[in-house]
């Protein structure tokens, strides 16, 4: 797989994990604590699905 596919996967995973990080101020997320993103579980799953799609496209182009 090309390097830019791995970079895309890594960026999407890091962004997905960063939505789970607690924040001292802001709105309460859907999980019940204060996070960087008020839609934490939805955006985390979305970022991980995007990472999976980028990985799948990279593997598909490899053939």
PDB file of C-alpha atoms in Angstrom:
ATOM      1  CA  UNK A   1       0.000   0.000   0.000  1.00  0.00           C
ATOM      2  CA  UNK A   2       1.197   3.503  -0.779  1.00  0.00           C
ATOM      3  CA  UNK A   3       2.414   5.805   1.967  1.00  0.00           C
ATOM      4  CA  UNK A   4      -0.398   8.329   1.534  1.00  0.00           C
ATOM      5  CA  UNK A   5      -3.006   5.649   2.285  1.00  0.00           C
ATOM      6  CA  UNK A   6      -1.217   4.837   5.559  1.00  0.00           C
ATOM      7  CA  UNK A   7      -1.032   8.546   6.388  1.00  0.00           C
ATOM      8  CA  UNK A   8      -4.768   8.905   5.755  1.00  0.00           C
ATOM      9  CA  UNK A   9      -5.557   5.912   7.953  1.00  0.00           C
ATOM     10  CA  UNK A  10      -3.327   7.213  10.735  1.00  0.00           C
ATOM     11  CA  UNK A  11      -4.842  10.706  10.610  1.00  0.00           C
ATOM     12  CA  UNK A  12      -8.405   9.347  10.726  1.00  0.00           C
ATOM     13  CA  UNK A  13      -7.588   7.099  13.701  1.00  0.00           C
ATOM     14  CA  UNK A  14      -5.883   9.928  15.603  1.00  0.00           C
ATOM     15  CA  UNK A  15      -8.841  12.230  14.963  1.00  0.00           C
ATOM     16  CA  UNK A  16     -11.242   9.516  16.125  1.00  0.00           C
ATOM     17  CA  UNK A  17      -9.323   9.007  19.346  1.00  0.00           C
ATOM     18  CA  UNK A  18      -8.984  12.754  19.924  1.00  0.00           C
ATOM     19  CA  UNK A  19     -12.774  13.118  20.078  1.00  0.00           C
ATOM     20  CA  UNK A  20     -12.770  10.919  23.196  1.00  0.00           C
ATOM     21  CA  UNK A  21     -10.315  13.096  25.140  1.00  0.00           C
ATOM     22  CA  UNK A  22     -11.961  14.902  28.063  1.00  0.00           C
ATOM     23  CA  UNK A  23     -11.927  18.694  28.025  1.00  0.00           C
ATOM     24  CA  UNK A  24     -12.176  21.029  31.018  1.00  0.00           C
ATOM     25  CA  UNK A  25     -14.879  23.213  29.474  1.00  0.00           C
ATOM     26  CA  UNK A  26     -17.487  22.957  26.782  1.00  0.00           C
ATOM     27  CA  UNK A  27     -20.709  21.067  26.283  1.00  0.00           C
ATOM     28  CA  UNK A  28     -21.432  17.664  27.697  1.00  0.00           C
ATOM     29  CA  UNK A  29     -21.080  14.934  25.084  1.00  0.00           C
ATOM     30  CA  UNK A  30     -23.577  12.146  24.405  1.00  0.00           C
ATOM     31  CA  UNK A  31     -21.605   9.824  26.714  1.00  0.00           C
ATOM     32  CA  UNK A  32     -22.171  12.158  29.677  1.00  0.00           C
ATOM     33  CA  UNK A  33     -18.794  13.834  30.220  1.00  0.00           C
ATOM     34  CA  UNK A  34     -17.175  16.988  28.887  1.00  0.00           C
ATOM     35  CA  UNK A  35     -15.223  16.176  25.727  1.00  0.00           C
ATOM     36  CA  UNK A  36     -13.716  18.159  22.860  1.00  0.00           C
ATOM     37  CA  UNK A  37     -16.618  17.131  20.650  1.00  0.00           C
ATOM     38  CA  UNK A  38     -20.254  17.145  21.845  1.00  0.00           C
ATOM     39  CA  UNK A  39     -21.090  14.289  19.444  1.00  0.00           C
ATOM     40  CA  UNK A  40     -18.307  12.018  20.688  1.00  0.00           C
ATOM     41  CA  UNK A  41     -19.571   8.491  19.969  1.00  0.00           C
ATOM     42  CA  UNK A  42     -20.955   9.443  16.564  1.00  0.00           C
ATOM     43  CA  UNK A  43     -17.813  11.239  15.377  1.00  0.00           C
ATOM     44  CA  UNK A  44     -15.522   8.537  16.764  1.00  0.00           C
ATOM     45  CA  UNK A  45     -17.321   5.845  14.792  1.00  0.00           C
ATOM     46  CA  UNK A  46     -17.389   8.077  11.707  1.00  0.00           C
ATOM     47  CA  UNK A  47     -13.623   8.654  11.842  1.00  0.00           C
ATOM     48  CA  UNK A  48     -12.956   4.936  12.321  1.00  0.00           C
ATOM     49  CA  UNK A  49     -15.230   4.060   9.377  1.00  0.00           C
ATOM     50  CA  UNK A  50     -13.350   6.588   7.233  1.00  0.00           C
ATOM     51  CA  UNK A  51     -10.052   4.984   8.304  1.00  0.00           C
ATOM     52  CA  UNK A  52     -11.450   1.589   7.317  1.00  0.00           C
ATOM     53  CA  UNK A  53     -12.559   2.895   3.926  1.00  0.00           C
ATOM     54  CA  UNK A  54      -9.161   4.431   3.224  1.00  0.00           C
ATOM     55  CA  UNK A  55      -7.479   1.153   4.182  1.00  0.00           C
ATOM     56  CA  UNK A  56      -9.894  -0.827   2.001  1.00  0.00           C
ATOM     57  CA  UNK A  57      -9.321   1.483  -0.980  1.00  0.00           C
ATOM     58  CA  UNK A  58      -5.565   1.204  -0.526  1.00  0.00           C
ATOM     59  CA  UNK A  59      -5.703  -2.593  -0.459  1.00  0.00           C
ATOM     60  CA  UNK A  60      -8.037  -2.612  -3.464  1.00  0.00           C
ATOM     61  CA  UNK A  61      -5.694  -0.395  -5.506  1.00  0.00           C
ATOM     62  CA  UNK A  62      -2.790  -2.656  -4.610  1.00  0.00           C
ATOM     63  CA  UNK A  63      -4.158  -5.482  -6.773  1.00  0.00           C
TER      64      UNK A  63
END
